Amino acid sequence: MSDCQLYLISPLDVGGDFPDRLDRALAAGKGLATAFQFRVKGVDQHEAARLAAPLQEICAAHDVGFIVNDDVALARRLKADGVHLGQGDGDPRGAREELGREMQIGVTCHASRHLAMEAGEAGADYVAFGAFYPSETKASEHRSEPEIIEWWSGLFEIPCVAIGGITPENCKPLVEAGADFLAVSNAVWGGDEVAAIEAFRKAISG
């Protein structure tokens, strides 16, 4: 049985029935889906906070970490559990000063061992590698191989997240390489979220 867990990333549209879908997914994913990243684009902070509120409550009810994508100020305003920084979103050290010790800070490291080691030295709580597969959610010019996860997990204690086009059908090599988390978005929200979570559970534990 693998210890690998799911890190759910929101679709860009989190209005409408999305809170209900998140609730169903987290109920189905108990013990497996342990983190949720709030990722919206092109809305102001006030609107983002309004959209985040019900989702944050659902995560708290399921004991799932609520992570804000790319926005240190919003993470602080929401008292989120964490913030995820892309390479252009500032330095983990600066984020740590602003957010304090308790908040989790994750950093996108693409396919770079150097960026990952830098992030670890700067105090990141987790590093993310990818994309491993073509992604429906986000175009990526960086392509990673499972070896980078094997290398990282063999040397470092800091958890690593695999991201990019991951589905129940293709996730096995990443689990076997030692990924602590699989970051998934379209594979869950693109269809029946409960069926998708169950398929991931089977693939990871199989």
XYZ file of N, CA, C and O in Angstrom:
824
model
N 0.852 -1.203 0.000
C 0.000 0.000 0.000
C 0.883 1.247 0.000
O 1.756 1.399 0.843
N 0.646 2.127 -0.969
C 1.453 3.361 -1.040
C 0.916 4.416 -0.081
O -0.266 4.471 0.222
N 1.825 5.272 0.395
C 1.421 6.412 1.235
C 1.028 7.620 0.384
O 0.728 8.673 0.921
N 1.095 7.476 -0.929
C 0.835 8.607 -1.825
C -0.603 9.108 -1.644
O -1.537 8.329 -1.499
N -0.740 10.441 -1.648
C -2.060 11.043 -1.461
C -2.400 11.964 -2.623
O -1.536 12.298 -3.432
N -3.661 12.364 -2.684
C -4.105 13.259 -3.755
C -4.112 14.708 -3.279
O -4.528 15.011 -2.164
N -3.677 15.570 -4.169
C -3.663 17.020 -3.942
C -4.575 17.571 -5.039
O -4.190 17.642 -6.199
N -5.803 17.920 -4.694
C -6.776 18.363 -5.690
C -6.550 19.837 -6.025
O -6.349 20.659 -5.135
N -6.595 20.152 -7.306
C -6.472 21.553 -7.748
C -7.800 21.963 -8.366
O -8.368 21.229 -9.186
N -8.284 23.122 -7.972
C -9.608 23.538 -8.430
C -9.609 23.826 -9.923
O -8.588 24.214 -10.497
N -10.773 23.658 -10.575
C -10.911 24.218 -11.922
C -10.940 25.742 -11.791
O -11.058 26.267 -10.676
N -10.829 26.455 -12.911
C -10.834 27.918 -12.827
C -12.210 28.451 -12.422
O -12.318 29.498 -11.802
N -13.258 27.709 -12.772
C -14.612 28.123 -12.385
C -15.027 27.364 -11.127
O -15.295 26.163 -11.177
N -15.068 28.072 -10.009
C -15.401 27.410 -8.740
C -16.766 27.868 -8.218
O -17.110 27.640 -7.064
N -17.542 28.521 -9.107
C -18.887 28.936 -8.721
C -19.889 27.817 -8.974
O -19.533 26.640 -9.079
N -21.177 28.192 -9.094
C -22.221 27.226 -9.432
C -22.275 26.070 -8.451
O -22.288 26.274 -7.234
N -22.267 24.843 -8.997
C -22.386 23.660 -8.122
C -21.028 23.146 -7.657
O -20.949 22.071 -7.054
N -19.953 23.917 -7.913
C -18.634 23.372 -7.561
C -18.478 23.059 -6.061
O -17.907 22.017 -5.724
N -18.977 23.911 -5.151
C -18.840 23.541 -3.729
C -19.420 22.152 -3.420
O -18.816 21.373 -2.662
N -20.571 21.822 -4.033
C -21.167 20.489 -3.813
C -20.265 19.396 -4.369
O -20.120 18.323 -3.772
N -19.678 19.658 -5.526
C -18.777 18.659 -6.127
C -17.551 18.444 -5.243
O -17.095 17.313 -5.068
N -17.016 19.539 -4.704
C -15.848 19.416 -3.827
C -16.203 18.598 -2.591
O -15.440 17.720 -2.175
N -17.354 18.878 -2.027
C -17.808 18.147 -0.837
C -17.899 16.649 -1.136
O -17.426 15.814 -0.360
N -18.481 16.301 -2.284
C -18.604 14.879 -2.667
C -17.231 14.243 -2.865
O -16.975 13.122 -2.428
N -16.339 14.992 -3.553
C -14.996 14.449 -3.828
C -14.226 14.199 -2.529
O -13.576 13.164 -2.373
N -14.307 15.135 -1.590
C -13.553 14.983 -0.335
C -14.158 13.890 0.537
O -13.435 13.181 1.244
N -15.479 13.740 0.475
C -16.117 12.646 1.228
C -15.653 11.296 0.662
O -15.292 10.379 1.411
N -15.607 11.199 -0.670
C -15.164 9.952 -1.316
C -13.666 9.723 -1.101
O -13.200 8.585 -1.060
N -12.936 10.831 -0.946
C -11.476 10.737 -0.869
C -10.928 10.742 0.546
O -9.743 11.033 0.742
N -11.759 10.409 1.519
C -11.319 10.457 2.915
C -10.017 9.677 3.109
O -9.910 8.530 2.707
N -9.006 10.329 3.695
C -7.722 9.674 3.922
C -6.823 9.640 2.696
O -5.650 9.313 2.790
N -7.375 9.963 1.527
C -6.596 9.933 0.284
C -6.380 11.351 -0.249
O -5.263 11.747 -0.553
N -7.481 12.127 -0.354
C -7.381 13.526 -0.806
C -7.190 14.398 0.433
O -8.118 14.600 1.197
N -5.976 14.882 0.625
C -5.658 15.571 1.887
C -5.308 17.050 1.699
O -5.061 17.745 2.675
N -5.270 17.510 0.441
C -4.981 18.929 0.183
C -5.805 19.391 -1.003
O -6.094 18.608 -1.923
N -6.199 20.667 -0.964
C -6.970 21.273 -2.048
C -6.378 22.639 -2.353
O -6.183 23.453 -1.455
N -6.071 22.871 -3.646
C -5.521 24.169 -4.039
C -6.592 25.005 -4.741
O -7.204 24.574 -5.717
N -6.776 26.213 -4.197
C -7.729 27.179 -4.752
C -7.005 27.973 -5.832
O -6.076 28.715 -5.542
N -7.413 27.779 -7.098
C -6.695 28.381 -8.222
C -7.691 29.089 -9.128
O -8.367 28.448 -9.932
N -7.814 30.409 -8.967
C -8.663 31.196 -9.868
C -7.801 32.280 -10.508
O -6.795 32.690 -9.945
N -8.188 32.701 -11.686
C -7.402 33.704 -12.415
C -8.310 34.866 -12.798
O -9.487 34.676 -13.089
N -7.742 36.071 -12.817
C -8.450 37.216 -13.378
C -9.602 37.730 -12.532
O -10.515 38.357 -13.062
N -9.598 37.438 -11.234
C -10.613 38.051 -10.360
C -9.885 38.850 -9.276
O -8.751 38.519 -8.919
N -10.523 39.899 -8.781
C -9.844 40.680 -7.746
C -9.896 39.932 -6.406
O -10.595 38.932 -6.254
N -9.132 40.452 -5.455
C -8.973 39.723 -4.203
C -10.292 39.579 -3.441
O -10.557 38.549 -2.825
N -11.122 40.603 -3.530
C -12.408 40.573 -2.828
C -13.289 39.441 -3.368
O -13.873 38.661 -2.625
N -13.346 39.363 -4.713
C -14.138 38.305 -5.365
C -13.531 36.934 -5.073
O -14.247 35.959 -4.811
N -12.199 36.847 -5.125
C -11.528 35.574 -4.826
C -11.858 35.118 -3.408
O -12.137 33.936 -3.170
N -11.858 36.051 -2.466
C -12.161 35.704 -1.076
C -13.605 35.213 -0.949
O -13.898 34.262 -0.210
N -14.509 35.850 -1.711
C -15.923 35.432 -1.671
C -16.083 34.006 -2.215
O -16.801 33.174 -1.651
N -15.396 33.721 -3.316
C -15.459 32.379 -3.919
C -14.812 31.334 -3.016
O -15.241 30.179 -2.954
N -13.745 31.759 -2.332
C -12.986 30.808 -1.500
C -13.740 30.395 -0.249
O -13.596 29.259 0.220
N -14.553 31.307 0.308
C -15.135 31.070 1.641
C -15.852 29.722 1.783
O -15.529 28.944 2.692
N -16.815 29.378 0.892
C -17.503 28.096 1.076
C -16.575 26.903 0.886
O -16.720 25.871 1.560
N -15.600 27.048 -0.012
C -14.675 25.941 -0.288
C -13.761 25.703 0.911
O -13.443 24.559 1.262
N -13.359 26.793 1.531
C -12.494 26.693 2.707
C -13.230 25.986 3.853
O -12.657 25.145 4.558
N -14.515 26.301 3.994
C -15.323 25.648 5.035
C -15.448 24.151 4.781
O -15.368 23.337 5.705
N -15.669 23.793 3.517
C -15.799 22.369 3.157
C -14.491 21.633 3.457
O -14.484 20.538 4.017
N -13.353 22.254 3.097
C -12.046 21.633 3.379
C -11.854 21.440 4.884
O -11.413 20.378 5.326
N -12.207 22.464 5.660
C -12.051 22.374 7.120
C -12.910 21.243 7.683
O -12.469 20.482 8.550
N -14.123 21.103 7.154
C -15.030 20.058 7.638
C -14.478 18.659 7.361
O -14.738 17.713 8.106
N -13.715 18.542 6.278
C -13.136 17.236 5.911
C -11.680 17.098 6.378
O -11.017 16.132 6.026
N -11.194 18.085 7.102
C -9.809 18.067 7.585
C -8.802 17.988 6.429
O -7.847 17.218 6.453
N -9.066 18.800 5.420
C -8.220 18.849 4.217
C -7.546 20.215 4.161
O -8.187 21.241 4.384
N -6.247 20.237 3.868
C -5.506 21.499 3.797
C -5.995 22.371 2.658
O -6.183 21.893 1.541
N -6.199 23.663 2.943
C -6.672 24.617 1.930
C -5.493 25.494 1.518
O -4.982 26.290 2.306
N -5.054 25.337 0.270
C -3.852 26.016 -0.237
C -4.270 27.037 -1.289
O -5.046 26.722 -2.184
N -3.742 28.253 -1.196
C -4.032 29.296 -2.190
C -2.924 29.312 -3.237
O -1.737 29.285 -2.897
N -3.302 29.350 -4.510
C -2.323 29.375 -5.591
C -1.826 30.801 -5.845
O -2.634 31.723 -6.031
N -0.504 30.973 -5.822
C 0.147 32.188 -6.366
C -0.069 33.503 -5.626
O 0.374 34.523 -6.132
N -0.794 33.542 -4.520
C -1.177 34.841 -3.969
C -0.968 34.874 -2.452
O -1.819 34.442 -1.683
N 0.192 35.393 -2.050
C 0.550 35.430 -0.620
C -0.434 36.297 0.161
O -0.875 35.942 1.254
N -0.814 37.450 -0.433
C -1.725 38.369 0.269
C -3.097 37.718 0.502
O -3.685 37.838 1.588
N -3.590 36.993 -0.509
C -4.883 36.320 -0.366
C -4.785 35.190 0.667
O -5.689 35.009 1.491
N -3.691 34.450 0.637
C -3.499 33.369 1.614
C -3.530 33.930 3.031
O -4.147 33.349 3.930
N -2.897 35.070 3.205
C -2.875 35.683 4.536
C -4.272 36.175 4.933
O -4.725 35.947 6.040
N -4.953 36.799 3.993
C -6.295 37.317 4.256
C -7.255 36.183 4.658
O -8.087 36.345 5.553
N -7.141 35.042 3.972
C -8.056 33.921 4.232
C -7.610 33.069 5.423
O -8.331 32.161 5.816
N -6.403 33.362 5.950
C -5.795 32.464 6.951
C -5.809 31.022 6.428
O -6.231 30.084 7.109
N -5.361 30.891 5.191
C -5.323 29.580 4.534
C -4.299 28.687 5.232
O -3.490 29.146 6.046
N -4.332 27.400 4.879
C -3.343 26.469 5.439
C -2.014 26.562 4.714
O -0.988 26.102 5.213
N -2.045 27.147 3.503
C -0.802 27.229 2.758
C -0.929 28.084 1.516
O -2.010 28.536 1.146
N 0.220 28.294 0.871
C 0.259 29.017 -0.399
C 1.191 28.257 -1.331
O 2.178 27.669 -0.896
N 0.848 28.238 -2.619
C 1.696 27.588 -3.610
C 2.285 28.645 -4.526
O 1.551 29.422 -5.134
N 3.602 28.678 -4.628
C 4.300 29.690 -5.425
C 4.862 29.093 -6.708
O 5.589 28.099 -6.669
N 4.538 29.725 -7.847
C 5.227 29.391 -9.087
C 6.594 30.055 -9.084
O 6.917 30.835 -8.186
N 7.396 29.786 -10.100
C 8.747 30.361 -10.113
C 8.722 31.882 -10.219
O 9.645 32.546 -9.797
N 7.628 32.447 -10.759
C 7.570 33.911 -10.886
C 6.811 34.588 -9.755
O 6.493 35.770 -9.840
N 6.491 33.844 -8.707
C 5.595 34.385 -7.664
C 6.310 34.789 -6.384
O 5.689 34.925 -5.339
N 7.603 34.978 -6.472
C 8.308 35.422 -5.271
C 9.026 34.288 -4.570
O 8.860 33.117 -4.908
N 9.796 34.648 -3.606
C 10.715 33.739 -2.929
C 10.058 33.158 -1.672
O 9.373 33.878 -0.959
N 10.264 31.865 -1.419
C 9.689 31.278 -0.204
C 10.110 32.006 1.079
O 9.326 32.087 2.026
N 11.328 32.558 1.077
C 11.782 33.250 2.307
C 10.911 34.467 2.597
O 10.509 34.713 3.725
N 10.630 35.256 1.536
C 9.777 36.431 1.685
C 8.370 36.033 2.109
O 7.754 36.673 2.977
N 7.848 34.957 1.486
C 6.506 34.480 1.842
C 6.470 34.030 3.293
O 5.516 34.304 4.023
N 7.541 33.371 3.720
C 7.610 32.882 5.107
C 7.578 34.057 6.091
O 6.875 34.013 7.098
N 8.319 35.112 5.766
C 8.318 36.300 6.641
C 6.924 36.895 6.748
O 6.489 37.319 7.809
N 6.213 36.901 5.622
C 4.886 37.509 5.606
C 3.832 36.618 6.265
O 2.885 37.106 6.874
N 4.006 35.309 6.145
C 2.933 34.376 6.546
C 3.192 33.669 7.869
O 2.296 33.034 8.410
N 4.419 33.728 8.353
C 4.706 33.073 9.629
C 5.063 31.606 9.463
O 5.086 31.063 8.363
N 5.313 30.963 10.560
C 5.828 29.589 10.594
C 4.783 28.529 10.268
O 5.099 27.455 9.793
N 3.517 28.851 10.618
C 2.501 27.792 10.571
C 2.063 27.443 9.154
O 1.648 26.332 8.882
N 2.119 28.428 8.267
C 1.554 28.200 6.939
C 2.485 27.389 6.045
O 3.687 27.616 6.016
N 1.914 26.435 5.336
C 2.680 25.608 4.401
C 3.019 26.430 3.157
O 2.165 27.166 2.642
N 4.239 26.281 2.672
C 4.632 26.962 1.433
C 5.160 25.912 0.460
O 6.087 25.163 0.777
N 4.519 25.859 -0.707
C 4.966 24.936 -1.752
C 5.512 25.708 -2.933
O 5.112 26.846 -3.178
N 6.425 25.088 -3.670
C 7.090 25.786 -4.786
C 7.123 24.891 -6.025
O 7.514 23.723 -5.950
N 6.724 25.458 -7.164
C 6.841 24.774 -8.455
C 8.309 24.732 -8.864
O 8.960 25.776 -8.921
N 8.802 23.550 -9.171
C 10.216 23.407 -9.556
C 10.385 22.818 -10.960
O 11.500 22.510 -11.371
N 9.290 22.664 -11.699
C 9.308 22.139 -13.063
C 10.084 20.810 -13.109
O 9.737 19.882 -12.402
N 11.126 20.755 -13.955
C 11.916 19.523 -14.046
C 13.332 19.775 -13.545
O 14.283 19.131 -13.978
N 13.482 20.725 -12.615
C 14.816 21.181 -12.233
C 15.229 20.731 -10.834
O 14.606 21.111 -9.842
N 16.294 19.961 -10.778
C 16.853 19.563 -9.470
C 17.392 20.788 -8.738
O 17.247 20.910 -7.526
N 17.971 21.693 -9.498
C 18.559 22.902 -8.915
C 17.477 23.753 -8.233
O 17.635 24.177 -7.092
N 16.373 23.994 -8.942
C 15.287 24.803 -8.365
C 14.719 24.124 -7.118
O 14.365 24.790 -6.144
N 14.620 22.806 -7.161
C 14.066 22.069 -6.015
C 14.973 22.206 -4.798
O 14.508 22.443 -3.677
N 16.282 22.075 -5.008
C 17.216 22.213 -3.875
C 17.199 23.635 -3.337
O 17.224 23.847 -2.121
N 17.124 24.607 -4.245
C 17.016 26.014 -3.809
C 15.758 26.240 -2.967
O 15.793 26.917 -1.942
N 14.638 25.673 -3.423
C 13.367 25.837 -2.701
C 13.457 25.211 -1.315
O 13.009 25.790 -0.313
N 14.068 24.026 -1.261
C 14.236 23.357 0.031
C 15.082 24.182 0.983
O 14.733 24.360 2.163
N 16.166 24.742 0.459
C 17.052 25.577 1.291
C 16.349 26.853 1.745
O 16.635 27.381 2.815
N 15.404 27.349 0.919
C 14.688 28.588 1.252
C 13.520 28.333 2.205
O 12.800 29.255 2.557
N 13.327 27.063 2.585
C 12.315 26.767 3.594
C 10.979 26.281 3.080
O 9.983 26.294 3.803
N 10.927 25.834 1.800
C 9.663 25.313 1.275
C 9.243 24.065 2.060
O 10.081 23.267 2.473
N 7.926 23.900 2.249
C 7.395 22.714 2.931
C 7.179 21.556 1.971
O 7.084 20.405 2.382
N 7.037 21.866 0.679
C 6.986 20.812 -0.341
C 7.443 21.410 -1.664
O 7.430 22.627 -1.851
N 7.889 20.543 -2.566
C 8.268 20.972 -3.912
C 7.387 20.224 -4.907
O 6.955 19.098 -4.652
N 7.096 20.877 -6.039
C 6.261 20.261 -7.073
C 7.057 20.113 -8.355
O 7.696 21.060 -8.813
N 7.030 18.904 -8.919
C 7.697 18.627 -10.196
C 6.653 18.354 -11.273
O 5.615 17.760 -11.014
N 6.967 18.758 -12.512
C 6.069 18.466 -13.612
C 6.209 19.525 -14.706
O 6.996 20.447 -14.563
N 5.490 19.348 -15.806
C 4.428 18.378 -16.003
C 5.000 17.024 -16.454
O 5.941 16.960 -17.234
N 4.372 15.958 -15.936
C 4.798 14.615 -16.315
C 4.113 14.138 -17.585
O 4.648 13.344 -18.338
N 2.898 14.623 -17.823
C 2.116 14.246 -19.006
C 1.483 15.515 -19.576
O 1.379 16.524 -18.869
N 1.031 15.468 -20.832
C 0.341 16.638 -21.374
C -0.883 16.959 -20.501
O -1.623 16.054 -20.118
N -1.070 18.218 -20.186
C -2.119 18.602 -19.243
C -3.271 19.312 -19.939
O -3.052 20.121 -20.827
N -4.492 18.979 -19.515
C -5.684 19.677 -20.004
C -5.838 21.025 -19.295
O -6.577 21.894 -19.741
N -5.194 21.180 -18.136
C -5.452 22.328 -17.272
C -4.530 23.495 -17.587
O -4.926 24.643 -17.542
N -3.295 23.190 -17.921
C -2.309 24.251 -18.024
C -1.242 23.841 -19.034
O -0.681 22.750 -18.943
N -0.954 24.722 -19.986
C 0.120 24.436 -20.948
C 1.455 24.500 -20.210
O 1.666 25.351 -19.360
N 2.336 23.565 -20.522
C 3.646 23.563 -19.857
C 4.734 23.232 -20.859
O 4.611 22.288 -21.629
N 5.791 24.029 -20.845
C 6.930 23.728 -21.711
C 7.928 22.829 -20.986
O 8.932 22.421 -21.539
N 7.657 22.541 -19.711
C 8.576 21.703 -18.934
C 8.031 20.274 -18.867
O 6.891 20.063 -18.495
N 8.880 19.298 -19.226
C 8.434 17.915 -19.133
C 9.379 17.164 -18.189
O 10.588 17.210 -18.337
N 8.782 16.523 -17.208
C 9.572 15.807 -16.201
C 9.474 14.301 -16.416
O 8.532 13.812 -17.030
N 10.436 13.578 -15.861
C 10.420 12.112 -15.872
C 10.354 11.616 -14.431
O 10.818 12.298 -13.517
N 9.801 10.403 -14.216
C 9.687 9.880 -12.844
C 11.023 9.826 -12.088
O 11.038 9.899 -10.860
N 12.140 9.762 -12.825
C 13.457 9.688 -12.163
C 13.693 10.845 -11.196
O 14.375 10.698 -10.195
N 13.152 12.028 -11.530
C 13.421 13.192 -10.665
C 12.759 13.000 -9.297
O 13.292 13.413 -8.266
N 11.614 12.321 -9.287
C 10.932 12.025 -8.012
C 11.735 11.001 -7.228
O 11.913 11.126 -6.008
N 12.220 9.998 -7.942
C 13.041 8.958 -7.293
C 14.277 9.586 -6.643
O 14.619 9.297 -5.495
N 14.926 10.473 -7.405
C 16.125 11.158 -6.906
C 15.778 11.981 -5.664
O 16.445 11.880 -4.636
N 14.712 12.786 -5.754
C 14.354 13.668 -4.642
C 13.983 12.860 -3.405
O 14.480 13.114 -2.308
N 13.109 11.880 -3.574
C 12.607 11.168 -2.392
C 13.694 10.298 -1.761
O 13.629 9.986 -0.577
N 14.715 9.963 -2.546
C 15.833 9.199 -1.982
C 16.778 10.045 -1.146
O 17.503 9.532 -0.292
N 16.774 11.373 -1.363
C 17.746 12.252 -0.712
C 17.152 13.185 0.338
O 17.830 13.574 1.271
N 15.899 13.588 0.132
C 15.347 14.672 0.950
C 14.088 14.248 1.698
O 13.321 13.426 1.223
N 13.899 14.866 2.852
C 12.710 14.587 3.669
C 11.501 15.392 3.199
O 10.360 15.022 3.470
N 11.739 16.539 2.552
C 10.635 17.425 2.159
C 9.755 16.699 1.138
O 10.259 16.156 0.154
N 8.439 16.675 1.347
C 7.552 15.964 0.422
C 7.605 16.552 -0.992
O 7.866 17.744 -1.178
N 7.334 15.692 -1.981
C 7.259 16.182 -3.358
C 5.898 15.843 -3.963
O 5.298 14.818 -3.667
N 5.459 16.764 -4.809
C 4.171 16.666 -5.490
C 4.447 16.486 -6.980
O 5.243 17.226 -7.557
N 3.788 15.504 -7.597
C 3.868 15.335 -9.054
C 2.650 16.010 -9.673
O 1.537 15.877 -9.163
N 2.872 16.733 -10.771
C 1.779 17.511 -11.362
C 1.821 17.405 -12.882
O 2.888 17.204 -13.464
N 0.655 17.532 -13.504
C 0.624 17.639 -14.968
C 0.043 16.439 -15.670
O 0.742 15.453 -15.884
N -1.246 16.512 -16.017
C -1.876 15.487 -16.850
C -2.003 14.125 -16.191
O -2.113 13.107 -16.889
N -1.995 14.072 -14.869
C -2.003 12.778 -14.165
C -3.423 12.221 -14.097
O -4.369 12.932 -13.745
N -3.566 10.953 -14.459
C -4.859 10.265 -14.443
C -4.709 8.941 -13.696
O -3.585 8.483 -13.446
N -5.843 8.286 -13.357
C -5.727 6.965 -12.723
C -4.966 5.968 -13.603
O -4.294 5.071 -13.102
N -5.045 6.164 -14.923
C -4.410 5.214 -15.842
C -2.892 5.384 -15.922
O -2.178 4.430 -16.202
N -2.396 6.614 -15.703
C -0.955 6.827 -15.934
C -0.174 7.142 -14.651
O 1.017 7.440 -14.716
N -0.834 7.098 -13.496
C -0.173 7.584 -12.272
C 0.803 6.584 -11.641
O 1.641 6.965 -10.831
N 0.706 5.307 -12.036
C 1.475 4.260 -11.338
C 2.987 4.528 -11.287
O 3.603 4.397 -10.231
N 3.632 4.902 -12.414
C 5.086 5.138 -12.355
C 5.479 6.234 -11.361
O 6.562 6.186 -10.769
N 4.611 7.227 -11.175
C 4.914 8.331 -10.257
C 4.776 7.868 -8.807
O 5.568 8.236 -7.943
N 3.771 7.048 -8.565
C 3.583 6.475 -7.222
C 4.784 5.593 -6.885
O 5.367 5.689 -5.809
N 5.171 4.763 -7.850
C 6.303 3.841 -7.627
C 7.620 4.598 -7.456
O 8.513 4.142 -6.737
N 7.737 5.757 -8.099
C 8.965 6.556 -7.974
C 9.070 7.217 -6.600
O 10.134 7.706 -6.225
N 7.942 7.269 -5.868
C 7.991 7.817 -4.515
C 7.321 9.162 -4.321
O 7.568 9.850 -3.336
N 6.431 9.556 -5.285
C 5.712 10.831 -5.112
C 4.895 10.778 -3.824
O 4.224 9.795 -3.541
N 4.966 11.851 -3.042
C 4.156 11.929 -1.822
C 2.726 12.330 -2.149
O 1.780 11.922 -1.474
N 2.585 13.170 -3.181
C 1.264 13.635 -3.608
C 1.172 13.622 -5.127
O 2.149 13.905 -5.813
N -0.020 13.331 -5.628
C -0.332 13.531 -7.040
C -1.277 14.719 -7.123
O -2.361 14.702 -6.525
N -0.871 15.769 -7.839
C -1.734 16.933 -8.026
C -2.620 16.667 -9.235
O -2.122 16.380 -10.325
N -3.927 16.716 -9.032
C -4.859 16.371 -10.104
C -5.963 17.416 -10.185
O -6.423 17.937 -9.174
N -6.374 17.720 -11.402
C -7.450 18.689 -11.601
C -8.458 18.128 -12.594
O -9.499 17.606 -12.215
N -8.130 18.205 -13.902
C -9.087 17.781 -14.919
C -9.469 16.309 -14.789
O -10.605 15.931 -15.101
N -8.537 15.478 -14.322
C -8.840 14.041 -14.174
C -9.983 13.813 -13.193
O -10.677 12.796 -13.264
N -10.171 14.750 -12.266
C -11.265 14.639 -11.292
C -12.477 15.462 -11.729
O -13.603 14.967 -11.779
N -12.252 16.730 -12.060
C -13.388 17.638 -12.323
C -13.920 17.524 -13.739
O -15.007 18.027 -14.034
N -13.172 16.872 -14.641
C -13.617 16.740 -16.033
C -14.729 15.727 -16.230
O -15.272 15.592 -17.324
N -15.061 14.982 -15.179
C -16.123 13.971 -15.281
C -16.768 13.778 -13.922
O -16.938 14.737 -13.183
N -17.095 12.537 -13.596
C -17.709 12.230 -12.297
C -16.617 12.201 -11.235
O -15.760 11.322 -11.231
N -16.650 13.183 -10.337
C -15.544 13.331 -9.375
C -15.437 12.143 -8.419
O -14.331 11.733 -8.061
N -16.570 11.551 -8.037
C -16.515 10.427 -7.085
C -15.894 9.204 -7.758
O -15.016 8.537 -7.197
N -16.329 8.921 -8.992
C -15.753 7.795 -9.738
C -14.256 7.993 -9.947
O -13.464 7.045 -9.839
N -13.856 9.236 -10.233
C -12.430 9.529 -10.467
C -11.616 9.295 -9.198
O -10.540 8.682 -9.250
N -12.119 9.760 -8.067
C -11.403 9.565 -6.796
C -11.260 8.069 -6.505
O -10.201 7.592 -6.099
N -12.336 7.324 -6.742
C -12.282 5.874 -6.481
C -11.292 5.181 -7.403
O -10.577 4.263 -7.002
N -11.229 5.653 -8.654
C -10.266 5.077 -9.622
C -8.834 5.378 -9.181
O -7.936 4.530 -9.271
N -8.594 6.600 -8.672
C -7.262 6.939 -8.171
C -6.918 6.068 -6.946
O -5.798 5.579 -6.823
N -7.887 5.872 -6.069
C -7.623 5.079 -4.867
C -7.176 3.664 -5.253
O -6.209 3.115 -4.723
N -7.879 3.103 -6.228
C -7.562 1.740 -6.710
C -6.171 1.704 -7.342
O -5.366 0.797 -7.081
N -5.881 2.726 -8.172
C -4.580 2.763 -8.878
C -3.419 2.929 -7.909
O -2.360 2.304 -8.055
N -3.610 3.774 -6.890
C -2.527 4.058 -5.947
C -2.282 2.873 -5.013
O -1.137 2.542 -4.704
N -3.354 2.214 -4.615
C -3.176 1.131 -3.628
C -2.947 -0.214 -4.295
O -2.571 -1.181 -3.658
N -3.163 -0.254 -5.612
C -3.103 -1.526 -6.345
C -1.706 -2.060 -6.513
O -0.734 -1.384 -6.360
